[in-house]
Amino acid sequence: MAAIVKETQSIKEAVAHINAIDANKFTRLLSRILQKLHLKGERSFSEDEEEKLQTALAMEKQALHLVLETTSFLLEQAVYHNIKPASFKQQLENIQVAPDKAEAFCQAWATAGPDVVEKIRQRIFAPKKLEHVGWQLNLQMGQSSQAKLKAPHAVLDLGVREEYESEHLQNVFVEFSHQELLEFYNKLETIQAQLDSLT
Amino acid sequence: MAEHVGIFGGRIPAEVETLSKDLKDLDKELFRKILKGKISQRWWKLVRAGSLSEEKLSRIVSGLFKLLREALRFPGSSVKQEGFKEDLRELRISEEFIADIASVVFGNRRSALDAAVTQRGPRLPSLMEFRWRVDVAISTSSLARALQPSVLMQLKLSDGNVHRFEVPVSKFQELRYNVALILKEMNDLEKRSILKIQG
């Protein structure tokens, strides 16, 4: 398969730094980055953790950043192409990654890779996304214009999140009578049939 | 002493008390028109030309409105026609007018009236229009081969708001499951003895 990464100057530099890292420490680094890879916009390490890493790896801030970014980038490329572990190892060696580090990449990818790919595959980006479904069933006994009702009413609480608002979930409340809910359900069944026809 | 509670439960509005007096020499056709609610501009002119004063007409309309509103509060099944007519007789409304009023409360247009009133009670927004789309993401910036379906929904609610959001397949299943659950609960509720409370 085609090379998943071009050997630019920046890559060369990063690889040099990576090769200098102790093997065990590097494995742990890989593991953590893979864990957080599917989370958009989230840094793999907090400010504090990065400072500690600088000390632990005896690296300057800039060098550490380069290592972290490049490692993430290499893993993201692996995801993008859904590359096989053996192939990945080969490609890494092609850009001068040391055999032990390439092996570390390969192992980590073989273990956690498929899971990360699946998480990223299920990640859809859209201005608004349904995140939460809640509901309440009420029995309406009366209202100012009607007494002695026995009408079951359901309220759906749809929690919708806007793309870049991580804190704020918008609640959309919709009320349904029995008949209305039945009609809604029939439409959901139609959608399900469409989804089923795709597999 | 009446054995049943009159439709006003003891507090008869002033306009209803004077209704009998105002209706006494009212032309029957005119009464029928008022009952139907066919009060138009042209008609006001005729009224002014005739013996019916604007003030009197206002009282009649107001009285009839209050009377009907109270009568229509109770489901048709819980009010006995004879009992209702007795109430009207106690208000000293003449027999032929009683027949007309009773036909509104117990006639075949009753269910349409009830449906209209239910709609106007206090409600959370209900679903006016539901549009949807099933998409399959072929490729994304994160995955060369994604092949991931998702559902796009657009809900137009009765309060005028339109909500459009994407629903991941897993969330869609959750929504569908929950709606089915509510429907089952509604069915159980409607069958249970709590609903056998006699009006």
mmCIF file of C-alpha atoms in Angstrom:
data_model
loop_
_atom_site.group_PDB
_atom_site.id
_atom_site.type_symbol
_atom_site.label_atom_id
_atom_site.label_comp_id
_atom_site.label_asym_id
_atom_site.label_seq_id
_atom_site.Cartn_x
_atom_site.Cartn_y
_atom_site.Cartn_z
ATOM 1 C CA MET A 1 0.000 0.000 0.000
ATOM 2 C CA ALA A 2 1.070 3.591 -0.458
ATOM 3 C CA ALA A 3 3.074 5.310 2.263
ATOM 4 C CA ILE A 4 0.865 6.636 4.987
ATOM 5 C CA VAL A 5 3.281 9.395 5.867
ATOM 6 C CA LYS A 6 5.828 11.418 3.978
ATOM 7 C CA GLU A 7 9.250 11.769 5.465
ATOM 8 C CA THR A 8 9.345 15.527 5.986
ATOM 9 C CA GLN A 9 11.930 17.425 7.988
ATOM 10 C CA SER A 10 9.553 17.654 10.892
ATOM 11 C CA ILE A 11 8.984 13.887 10.797
ATOM 12 C CA LYS A 12 12.720 13.228 10.726
ATOM 13 C CA GLU A 13 13.216 15.346 13.787
ATOM 14 C CA ALA A 14 10.350 13.752 15.648
ATOM 15 C CA VAL A 15 11.546 10.243 14.829
ATOM 16 C CA ALA A 16 14.979 11.078 16.158
ATOM 17 C CA HIS A 17 13.470 12.134 19.461
ATOM 18 C CA ILE A 18 11.186 9.120 19.570
ATOM 19 C CA ASN A 19 14.045 6.755 19.023
ATOM 20 C CA ALA A 20 15.830 8.244 22.014
ATOM 21 C CA ILE A 21 13.021 7.478 24.436
ATOM 22 C CA ASP A 22 13.215 4.499 26.761
ATOM 23 C CA ALA A 23 11.158 1.599 25.342
ATOM 24 C CA ASN A 24 8.922 1.020 28.367
ATOM 25 C CA LYS A 25 8.139 4.673 28.770
ATOM 26 C CA PHE A 26 7.293 4.873 25.098
ATOM 27 C CA THR A 27 4.860 1.960 25.321
ATOM 28 C CA ARG A 28 3.006 3.700 28.099
ATOM 29 C CA LEU A 29 2.932 6.915 26.075
ATOM 30 C CA LEU A 30 1.445 5.086 23.088
ATOM 31 C CA SER A 31 -1.199 3.471 25.214
ATOM 32 C CA ARG A 32 -2.374 6.773 26.622
ATOM 33 C CA ILE A 33 -2.455 8.523 23.255
ATOM 34 C CA LEU A 34 -4.484 5.691 21.761
ATOM 35 C CA GLN A 35 -6.974 5.901 24.601
ATOM 36 C CA LYS A 36 -7.750 9.507 23.846
ATOM 37 C CA LEU A 37 -7.381 9.456 20.087
ATOM 38 C CA HIS A 38 -11.114 9.328 19.357
ATOM 39 C CA LEU A 39 -11.870 12.308 21.568
ATOM 40 C CA LYS A 40 -11.832 15.338 19.391
ATOM 41 C CA GLY A 41 -10.046 18.397 20.645
ATOM 42 C CA GLU A 42 -8.940 16.760 23.850
ATOM 43 C CA ARG A 43 -5.265 16.714 24.644
ATOM 44 C CA SER A 44 -3.757 13.361 25.504
ATOM 45 C CA PHE A 45 -1.992 14.856 28.486
ATOM 46 C CA SER A 46 -2.892 17.739 30.761
ATOM 47 C CA GLU A 47 -0.508 20.659 31.299
ATOM 48 C CA ASP A 48 0.681 19.155 34.566
ATOM 49 C CA GLU A 49 1.211 15.760 33.057
ATOM 50 C CA GLU A 50 3.172 17.245 30.204
ATOM 51 C CA GLU A 51 5.484 18.975 32.633
ATOM 52 C CA LYS A 52 6.076 15.727 34.439
ATOM 53 C CA LEU A 53 6.749 14.015 31.140
ATOM 54 C CA GLN A 54 9.330 16.615 30.233
ATOM 55 C CA THR A 55 11.233 15.681 33.358
ATOM 56 C CA ALA A 56 10.686 11.956 33.033
ATOM 57 C CA LEU A 57 11.848 11.880 29.431
ATOM 58 C CA ALA A 58 14.475 14.567 29.864
ATOM 59 C CA MET A 59 13.015 16.561 27.023
ATOM 60 C CA GLU A 60 12.403 20.204 26.401
ATOM 61 C CA LYS A 61 8.850 21.437 25.961
ATOM 62 C CA GLN A 62 9.135 21.850 22.206
ATOM 63 C CA ALA A 63 10.674 18.452 21.673
ATOM 64 C CA LEU A 64 7.971 16.798 23.778
ATOM 65 C CA HIS A 65 5.223 18.528 21.818
ATOM 66 C CA LEU A 66 6.747 17.394 18.582
ATOM 67 C CA VAL A 67 6.904 13.805 19.823
ATOM 68 C CA LEU A 68 3.311 13.825 21.065
ATOM 69 C CA GLU A 69 1.925 15.436 17.940
ATOM 70 C CA THR A 70 3.820 13.208 15.596
ATOM 71 C CA THR A 71 2.899 10.039 17.459
ATOM 72 C CA SER A 72 -0.753 11.091 17.383
ATOM 73 C CA PHE A 73 -0.462 11.898 13.718
ATOM 74 C CA LEU A 74 1.041 8.501 12.895
ATOM 75 C CA LEU A 75 -1.753 6.790 14.792
ATOM 76 C CA GLU A 76 -4.416 8.914 13.108
ATOM 77 C CA GLN A 77 -3.015 7.892 9.742
ATOM 78 C CA ALA A 78 -3.168 4.282 10.832
ATOM 79 C CA VAL A 79 -6.846 4.804 11.643
ATOM 80 C CA TYR A 80 -7.545 6.608 8.405
ATOM 81 C CA HIS A 81 -6.196 3.752 6.312
ATOM 82 C CA ASN A 82 -7.247 1.084 8.746
ATOM 83 C CA ILE A 83 -3.806 -0.342 8.294
ATOM 84 C CA LYS A 84 -2.755 -3.823 9.360
ATOM 85 C CA PRO A 85 -0.210 -4.046 12.219
ATOM 86 C CA ALA A 86 2.495 -5.696 10.115
ATOM 87 C CA SER A 87 2.090 -3.103 7.393
ATOM 88 C CA PHE A 88 2.227 -0.346 9.965
ATOM 89 C CA LYS A 89 5.484 -1.660 11.389
ATOM 90 C CA GLN A 90 7.015 -1.794 7.934
ATOM 91 C CA GLN A 91 6.007 1.757 7.094
ATOM 92 C CA LEU A 92 7.418 3.035 10.370
ATOM 93 C CA GLU A 93 10.738 1.365 9.727
ATOM 94 C CA ASN A 94 10.720 3.015 6.308
ATOM 95 C CA ILE A 95 10.821 6.417 7.955
ATOM 96 C CA GLN A 96 13.706 5.358 10.188
ATOM 97 C CA VAL A 97 11.785 4.509 13.341
ATOM 98 C CA ALA A 98 13.970 2.215 15.448
ATOM 99 C CA PRO A 99 12.953 -1.494 15.407
ATOM 100 C CA ASP A 100 12.000 -1.595 19.087
ATOM 101 C CA LYS A 101 9.836 1.504 18.774
ATOM 102 C CA ALA A 102 8.248 0.217 15.578
ATOM 103 C CA GLU A 103 7.480 -3.017 17.424
ATOM 104 C CA ALA A 104 5.913 -1.009 20.268
ATOM 105 C CA PHE A 105 3.710 0.842 17.757
ATOM 106 C CA CYS A 106 2.762 -2.452 16.151
ATOM 107 C CA GLN A 107 1.808 -4.113 19.438
ATOM 108 C CA ALA A 108 -0.201 -1.172 20.688
ATOM 109 C CA TRP A 109 -1.998 -0.919 17.358
ATOM 110 C CA ALA A 110 -2.808 -4.606 17.227
ATOM 111 C CA THR A 111 -4.298 -4.472 20.719
ATOM 112 C CA ALA A 112 -6.185 -1.205 20.818
ATOM 113 C CA GLY A 113 -6.424 -0.321 17.121
ATOM 114 C CA PRO A 114 -9.717 -1.960 16.110
ATOM 115 C CA ASP A 115 -11.481 -0.433 19.088
ATOM 116 C CA VAL A 116 -10.241 3.053 18.240
ATOM 117 C CA VAL A 117 -11.281 2.670 14.606
ATOM 118 C CA GLU A 118 -14.764 1.627 15.653
ATOM 119 C CA LYS A 119 -15.098 4.555 18.057
ATOM 120 C CA ILE A 120 -14.006 6.981 15.384
ATOM 121 C CA ARG A 121 -16.278 5.392 12.833
ATOM 122 C CA GLN A 122 -19.260 5.958 15.108
ATOM 123 C CA ARG A 123 -18.289 9.518 15.676
ATOM 124 C CA ILE A 124 -20.386 11.678 13.414
ATOM 125 C CA PHE A 125 -19.996 15.382 13.226
ATOM 126 C CA ALA A 126 -23.101 17.439 12.841
ATOM 127 C CA PRO A 127 -24.204 20.836 14.082
ATOM 128 C CA LYS A 128 -26.517 19.104 16.554
ATOM 129 C CA LYS A 129 -26.561 15.573 17.823
ATOM 130 C CA LEU A 130 -29.048 13.593 19.877
ATOM 131 C CA GLU A 131 -27.292 12.503 23.014
ATOM 132 C CA HIS A 132 -29.934 11.716 25.552
ATOM 133 C CA VAL A 133 -33.403 10.195 25.501
ATOM 134 C CA GLY A 134 -35.602 10.608 28.566
ATOM 135 C CA TRP A 135 -39.330 10.344 29.032
ATOM 136 C CA GLN A 136 -42.240 10.634 31.398
ATOM 137 C CA LEU A 137 -45.687 9.106 31.204
ATOM 138 C CA ASN A 138 -48.523 11.131 32.723
ATOM 139 C CA LEU A 139 -52.157 10.391 33.268
ATOM 140 C CA GLN A 140 -54.017 13.611 32.771
ATOM 141 C CA MET A 141 -56.996 13.722 35.106
ATOM 142 C CA GLY A 142 -58.314 17.155 34.264
ATOM 143 C CA GLN A 143 -57.635 20.634 32.980
ATOM 144 C CA SER A 144 -59.344 23.990 33.303
ATOM 145 C CA SER A 145 -61.534 23.300 30.288
ATOM 146 C CA GLN A 146 -62.160 19.609 30.821
ATOM 147 C CA ALA A 147 -62.884 17.582 33.910
ATOM 148 C CA LYS A 148 -62.640 13.849 34.472
ATOM 149 C CA LEU A 149 -60.126 13.081 31.788
ATOM 150 C CA LYS A 150 -58.242 9.847 31.761
ATOM 151 C CA ALA A 151 -55.824 10.625 29.019
ATOM 152 C CA PRO A 152 -52.328 9.157 29.127
ATOM 153 C CA HIS A 153 -49.762 11.613 27.854
ATOM 154 C CA ALA A 154 -46.101 11.020 27.275
ATOM 155 C CA VAL A 155 -43.403 13.657 27.297
ATOM 156 C CA LEU A 156 -40.183 12.885 25.449
ATOM 157 C CA ASP A 157 -37.069 14.687 26.611
ATOM 158 C CA LEU A 158 -34.540 14.760 23.798
ATOM 159 C CA GLY A 159 -31.121 15.972 24.879
ATOM 160 C CA VAL A 160 -29.406 17.570 21.924
ATOM 161 C CA ARG A 161 -25.833 18.747 21.999
ATOM 162 C CA GLU A 162 -24.431 21.447 19.761
ATOM 163 C CA GLU A 163 -21.183 20.612 18.049
ATOM 164 C CA TYR A 164 -18.780 22.806 19.988
ATOM 165 C CA GLU A 165 -20.671 23.257 23.217
ATOM 166 C CA SER A 166 -19.347 20.593 25.494
ATOM 167 C CA GLU A 167 -21.101 21.892 28.599
ATOM 168 C CA HIS A 168 -24.568 22.656 27.411
ATOM 169 C CA LEU A 169 -27.185 20.059 26.501
ATOM 170 C CA GLN A 170 -30.335 21.496 24.991
ATOM 171 C CA ASN A 171 -33.517 19.764 26.105
ATOM 172 C CA VAL A 172 -36.285 19.468 23.543
ATOM 173 C CA PHE A 173 -39.572 18.513 25.177
ATOM 174 C CA VAL A 174 -42.298 17.028 23.020
ATOM 175 C CA GLU A 175 -45.682 15.910 24.281
ATOM 176 C CA PHE A 176 -47.576 13.022 22.716
ATOM 177 C CA SER A 177 -51.044 11.606 23.117
ATOM 178 C CA HIS A 178 -51.404 7.855 22.678
ATOM 179 C CA GLN A 179 -52.389 8.239 19.054
ATOM 180 C CA GLU A 180 -49.626 10.728 18.306
ATOM 181 C CA LEU A 181 -47.004 8.469 19.871
ATOM 182 C CA LEU A 182 -48.237 5.516 17.855
ATOM 183 C CA GLU A 183 -47.868 7.498 14.645
ATOM 184 C CA PHE A 184 -44.377 8.565 15.667
ATOM 185 C CA TYR A 185 -43.438 4.971 16.409
ATOM 186 C CA ASN A 186 -44.615 3.808 13.009
ATOM 187 C CA LYS A 187 -42.316 6.336 11.394
ATOM 188 C CA LEU A 188 -39.417 5.120 13.526
ATOM 189 C CA GLU A 189 -40.160 1.605 12.312
ATOM 190 C CA THR A 190 -39.942 2.802 8.726
ATOM 191 C CA ILE A 191 -36.535 4.317 9.445
ATOM 192 C CA GLN A 192 -35.431 1.054 11.050
ATOM 193 C CA ALA A 193 -36.445 -0.838 7.939
ATOM 194 C CA GLN A 194 -34.243 1.486 5.907
ATOM 195 C CA LEU A 195 -31.312 0.950 8.238
ATOM 196 C CA ASP A 196 -31.835 -2.803 8.074
ATOM 197 C CA SER A 197 -31.762 -2.768 4.285
ATOM 198 C CA LEU A 198 -28.249 -1.321 4.404
ATOM 199 C CA THR A 199 -26.641 -4.318 6.064
ATOM 200 C CA MET B 1 -83.824 19.796 46.525
ATOM 201 C CA ALA B 2 -81.899 18.400 43.587
ATOM 202 C CA GLU B 3 -80.006 15.200 44.258
ATOM 203 C CA HIS B 4 -77.286 15.862 41.791
ATOM 204 C CA VAL B 5 -74.902 18.772 41.800
ATOM 205 C CA GLY B 6 -75.952 21.364 39.248
ATOM 206 C CA ILE B 7 -73.527 22.083 36.477
ATOM 207 C CA PHE B 8 -72.313 25.233 38.173
ATOM 208 C CA GLY B 9 -71.715 23.521 41.472
ATOM 209 C CA GLY B 10 -73.571 26.213 43.367
ATOM 210 C CA ARG B 11 -72.006 29.379 41.992
ATOM 211 C CA ILE B 12 -74.068 30.561 39.101
ATOM 212 C CA PRO B 13 -72.496 33.428 37.117
ATOM 213 C CA ALA B 14 -74.569 36.608 36.925
ATOM 214 C CA GLU B 15 -75.040 36.448 33.167
ATOM 215 C CA VAL B 16 -76.458 32.969 33.438
ATOM 216 C CA GLU B 17 -78.877 33.995 36.161
ATOM 217 C CA THR B 18 -80.319 36.762 34.014
ATOM 218 C CA LEU B 19 -80.305 34.554 30.923
ATOM 219 C CA SER B 20 -83.863 33.439 31.355
ATOM 220 C CA LYS B 21 -85.119 37.012 31.499
ATOM 221 C CA ASP B 22 -83.131 38.050 28.459
ATOM 222 C CA LEU B 23 -84.190 35.034 26.490
ATOM 223 C CA LYS B 24 -87.844 35.489 27.246
ATOM 224 C CA ASP B 25 -88.910 37.450 24.212
ATOM 225 C CA LEU B 26 -86.055 36.481 21.998
ATOM 226 C CA ASP B 27 -86.883 35.332 18.513
ATOM 227 C CA LYS B 28 -86.166 31.598 18.182
ATOM 228 C CA GLU B 29 -84.238 31.928 14.938
ATOM 229 C CA LEU B 30 -82.040 34.593 16.474
ATOM 230 C CA PHE B 31 -81.373 32.350 19.431
ATOM 231 C CA ARG B 32 -80.341 29.502 17.171
ATOM 232 C CA LYS B 33 -77.935 31.792 15.345
ATOM 233 C CA ILE B 34 -76.352 32.960 18.597
ATOM 234 C CA LEU B 35 -76.025 29.363 19.745
ATOM 235 C CA LYS B 36 -74.225 28.464 16.571
ATOM 236 C CA GLY B 37 -71.918 31.391 17.039
ATOM 237 C CA LYS B 38 -72.819 33.044 13.778
ATOM 238 C CA ILE B 39 -72.420 36.605 14.902
ATOM 239 C CA SER B 40 -71.205 38.757 12.043
ATOM 240 C CA GLN B 41 -70.911 42.467 11.275
ATOM 241 C CA ARG B 42 -73.933 42.549 9.028
ATOM 242 C CA TRP B 43 -75.934 40.914 11.709
ATOM 243 C CA TRP B 44 -75.038 43.564 14.268
ATOM 244 C CA LYS B 45 -76.600 46.173 11.951
ATOM 245 C CA LEU B 46 -79.839 44.203 11.833
ATOM 246 C CA VAL B 47 -79.759 43.871 15.564
ATOM 247 C CA ARG B 48 -79.375 47.579 16.074
ATOM 248 C CA ALA B 49 -82.262 48.216 13.737
ATOM 249 C CA GLY B 50 -84.465 45.828 15.684
ATOM 250 C CA SER B 51 -85.692 45.670 19.242
ATOM 251 C CA LEU B 52 -82.657 43.909 20.636
ATOM 252 C CA SER B 53 -80.210 46.267 22.305
ATOM 253 C CA GLU B 54 -76.474 45.719 21.980
ATOM 254 C CA GLU B 55 -76.228 45.455 25.720
ATOM 255 C CA LYS B 56 -78.839 42.761 25.921
ATOM 256 C CA LEU B 57 -77.217 40.812 23.130
ATOM 257 C CA SER B 58 -73.860 40.965 24.885
ATOM 258 C CA ARG B 59 -75.416 39.598 28.049
ATOM 259 C CA ILE B 60 -77.090 36.782 26.149
ATOM 260 C CA VAL B 61 -73.901 35.806 24.333
ATOM 261 C CA SER B 62 -71.895 35.972 27.524
ATOM 262 C CA GLY B 63 -74.456 33.989 29.494
ATOM 263 C CA LEU B 64 -74.788 31.283 26.846
ATOM 264 C CA PHE B 65 -71.023 31.050 26.501
ATOM 265 C CA LYS B 66 -70.510 30.518 30.218
ATOM 266 C CA LEU B 67 -73.347 28.040 30.350
ATOM 267 C CA LEU B 68 -72.022 25.989 27.471
ATOM 268 C CA ARG B 69 -68.444 26.114 28.645
ATOM 269 C CA GLU B 70 -69.377 24.635 31.982
ATOM 270 C CA ALA B 71 -71.674 22.065 30.427
ATOM 271 C CA LEU B 72 -68.980 20.972 27.994
ATOM 272 C CA ARG B 73 -66.363 20.558 30.725
ATOM 273 C CA PHE B 74 -67.830 17.256 31.738
ATOM 274 C CA PRO B 75 -67.481 14.285 29.438
ATOM 275 C CA GLY B 76 -70.755 13.491 27.739
ATOM 276 C CA SER B 77 -70.937 10.186 29.552
ATOM 277 C CA SER B 78 -70.965 11.666 33.040
ATOM 278 C CA VAL B 79 -73.797 14.153 32.603
ATOM 279 C CA LYS B 80 -77.316 12.809 32.327
ATOM 280 C CA GLN B 81 -79.377 14.636 29.768
ATOM 281 C CA GLU B 82 -82.424 14.822 32.027
ATOM 282 C CA GLY B 83 -80.370 16.165 34.900
ATOM 283 C CA PHE B 84 -78.914 18.805 32.643
ATOM 284 C CA LYS B 85 -82.329 19.833 31.375
ATOM 285 C CA GLU B 86 -83.528 20.069 34.975
ATOM 286 C CA ASP B 87 -80.668 22.458 35.705
ATOM 287 C CA LEU B 88 -81.717 24.598 32.789
ATOM 288 C CA ARG B 89 -85.323 24.548 33.950
ATOM 289 C CA GLU B 90 -84.194 25.720 37.366
ATOM 290 C CA LEU B 91 -82.605 28.663 35.619
ATOM 291 C CA ARG B 92 -86.052 29.269 34.197
ATOM 292 C CA ILE B 93 -85.058 28.976 30.576
ATOM 293 C CA SER B 94 -87.918 28.147 28.298
ATOM 294 C CA GLU B 95 -88.429 24.583 27.060
ATOM 295 C CA GLU B 96 -87.683 25.141 23.382
ATOM 296 C CA PHE B 97 -84.395 26.874 24.153
ATOM 297 C CA ILE B 98 -83.529 24.026 26.488
ATOM 298 C CA ALA B 99 -83.953 21.565 23.645
ATOM 299 C CA ASP B 100 -81.579 23.556 21.433
ATOM 300 C CA ILE B 101 -78.930 23.873 24.121
ATOM 301 C CA ALA B 102 -79.187 20.171 24.973
ATOM 302 C CA SER B 103 -78.636 19.276 21.335
ATOM 303 C CA VAL B 104 -75.288 21.074 21.424
ATOM 304 C CA VAL B 105 -74.161 19.279 24.563
ATOM 305 C CA PHE B 106 -75.476 15.835 23.652
ATOM 306 C CA GLY B 107 -75.705 15.944 19.894
ATOM 307 C CA ASN B 108 -73.400 14.436 17.329
ATOM 308 C CA ARG B 109 -71.129 17.451 17.075
ATOM 309 C CA ARG B 110 -70.091 16.885 20.678
ATOM 310 C CA SER B 111 -66.995 14.773 19.980
ATOM 311 C CA ALA B 112 -65.658 17.375 17.549
ATOM 312 C CA LEU B 113 -66.113 20.026 20.211
ATOM 313 C CA ASP B 114 -64.313 17.880 22.778
ATOM 314 C CA ALA B 115 -61.367 17.275 20.474
ATOM 315 C CA ALA B 116 -61.014 21.003 19.844
ATOM 316 C CA VAL B 117 -61.001 21.748 23.571
ATOM 317 C CA THR B 118 -58.367 19.120 24.363
ATOM 318 C CA GLN B 119 -56.073 20.710 21.831
ATOM 319 C CA ARG B 120 -56.368 24.076 23.498
ATOM 320 C CA GLY B 121 -55.545 22.916 27.020
ATOM 321 C CA PRO B 122 -52.109 23.719 28.453
ATOM 322 C CA ARG B 123 -49.631 21.475 26.715
ATOM 323 C CA LEU B 124 -45.985 21.140 26.041
ATOM 324 C CA PRO B 125 -45.292 21.485 22.342
ATOM 325 C CA SER B 126 -46.427 18.551 20.279
ATOM 326 C CA LEU B 127 -45.050 17.205 17.047
ATOM 327 C CA MET B 128 -46.531 18.854 13.970
ATOM 328 C CA GLU B 129 -44.208 17.495 11.325
ATOM 329 C CA PHE B 130 -41.511 14.844 11.371
ATOM 330 C CA ARG B 131 -39.034 14.548 8.523
ATOM 331 C CA TRP B 132 -36.066 12.239 8.397
ATOM 332 C CA ARG B 133 -33.207 10.983 6.270
ATOM 333 C CA VAL B 134 -30.843 8.034 6.480
ATOM 334 C CA ASP B 135 -27.277 8.907 5.504
ATOM 335 C CA VAL B 136 -24.231 6.721 5.077
ATOM 336 C CA ALA B 137 -20.870 8.364 5.570
ATOM 337 C CA ILE B 138 -18.652 6.827 2.916
ATOM 338 C CA SER B 139 -15.461 8.601 3.821
ATOM 339 C CA THR B 140 -14.434 11.205 6.364
ATOM 340 C CA SER B 141 -11.316 13.155 7.205
ATOM 341 C CA SER B 142 -10.668 10.558 9.918
ATOM 342 C CA LEU B 143 -11.508 7.398 7.995
ATOM 343 C CA ALA B 144 -10.912 6.657 4.336
ATOM 344 C CA ARG B 145 -13.571 3.932 4.430
ATOM 345 C CA ALA B 146 -16.164 4.751 7.039
ATOM 346 C CA LEU B 147 -19.425 3.264 5.728
ATOM 347 C CA GLN B 148 -21.244 4.432 8.785
ATOM 348 C CA PRO B 149 -25.010 5.082 8.660
ATOM 349 C CA SER B 150 -26.717 7.802 10.658
ATOM 350 C CA VAL B 151 -30.190 9.307 10.818
ATOM 351 C CA LEU B 152 -30.982 12.977 10.330
ATOM 352 C CA MET B 153 -34.233 14.113 11.937
ATOM 353 C CA GLN B 154 -36.205 17.319 11.675
ATOM 354 C CA LEU B 155 -39.016 17.950 14.132
ATOM 355 C CA LYS B 156 -41.391 20.820 13.630
ATOM 356 C CA LEU B 157 -43.198 21.496 16.904
ATOM 357 C CA SER B 158 -46.497 23.194 17.649
ATOM 358 C CA ASP B 159 -44.702 26.132 19.298
ATOM 359 C CA GLY B 160 -43.180 27.001 15.938
ATOM 360 C CA ASN B 161 -39.691 25.748 16.716
ATOM 361 C CA VAL B 162 -37.907 23.482 14.288
ATOM 362 C CA HIS B 163 -35.265 21.127 15.652
ATOM 363 C CA ARG B 164 -32.875 19.432 13.315
ATOM 364 C CA PHE B 165 -30.294 17.008 14.611
ATOM 365 C CA GLU B 166 -28.311 13.956 13.717
ATOM 366 C CA VAL B 167 -28.968 10.679 15.489
ATOM 367 C CA PRO B 168 -26.226 8.049 15.693
ATOM 368 C CA VAL B 169 -27.543 4.566 15.024
ATOM 369 C CA SER B 170 -27.072 3.466 18.630
ATOM 370 C CA LYS B 171 -29.072 6.438 19.912
ATOM 371 C CA PHE B 172 -31.753 5.735 17.347
ATOM 372 C CA GLN B 173 -32.144 2.208 18.699
ATOM 373 C CA GLU B 174 -32.414 3.668 22.173
ATOM 374 C CA LEU B 175 -35.121 6.097 21.044
ATOM 375 C CA ARG B 176 -37.084 3.398 19.282
ATOM 376 C CA TYR B 177 -36.862 1.068 22.247
ATOM 377 C CA ASN B 178 -38.029 3.758 24.664
ATOM 378 C CA VAL B 179 -40.992 4.791 22.525
ATOM 379 C CA ALA B 180 -42.086 1.156 22.296
ATOM 380 C CA LEU B 181 -41.756 0.933 26.067
ATOM 381 C CA ILE B 182 -43.945 3.994 26.628
ATOM 382 C CA LEU B 183 -46.575 2.614 24.253
ATOM 383 C CA LYS B 184 -46.641 -0.612 26.201
ATOM 384 C CA GLU B 185 -47.004 1.317 29.458
ATOM 385 C CA MET B 186 -49.837 3.353 27.964
ATOM 386 C CA ASN B 187 -51.644 0.206 26.914
ATOM 387 C CA ASP B 188 -51.233 -1.311 30.361
ATOM 388 C CA LEU B 189 -52.460 1.899 31.972
ATOM 389 C CA GLU B 190 -55.529 2.045 29.814
ATOM 390 C CA LYS B 191 -56.433 -1.494 30.724
ATOM 391 C CA ARG B 192 -55.925 -1.272 34.445
ATOM 392 C CA SER B 193 -58.705 -0.813 36.963
ATOM 393 C CA ILE B 194 -57.631 2.696 37.885
ATOM 394 C CA LEU B 195 -59.426 3.770 34.762
ATOM 395 C CA LYS B 196 -62.619 2.133 35.853
ATOM 396 C CA ILE B 197 -63.309 5.126 38.075
ATOM 397 C CA GLN B 198 -66.854 5.864 37.176
ATOM 398 C CA GLY B 199 -67.500 9.436 36.171
#
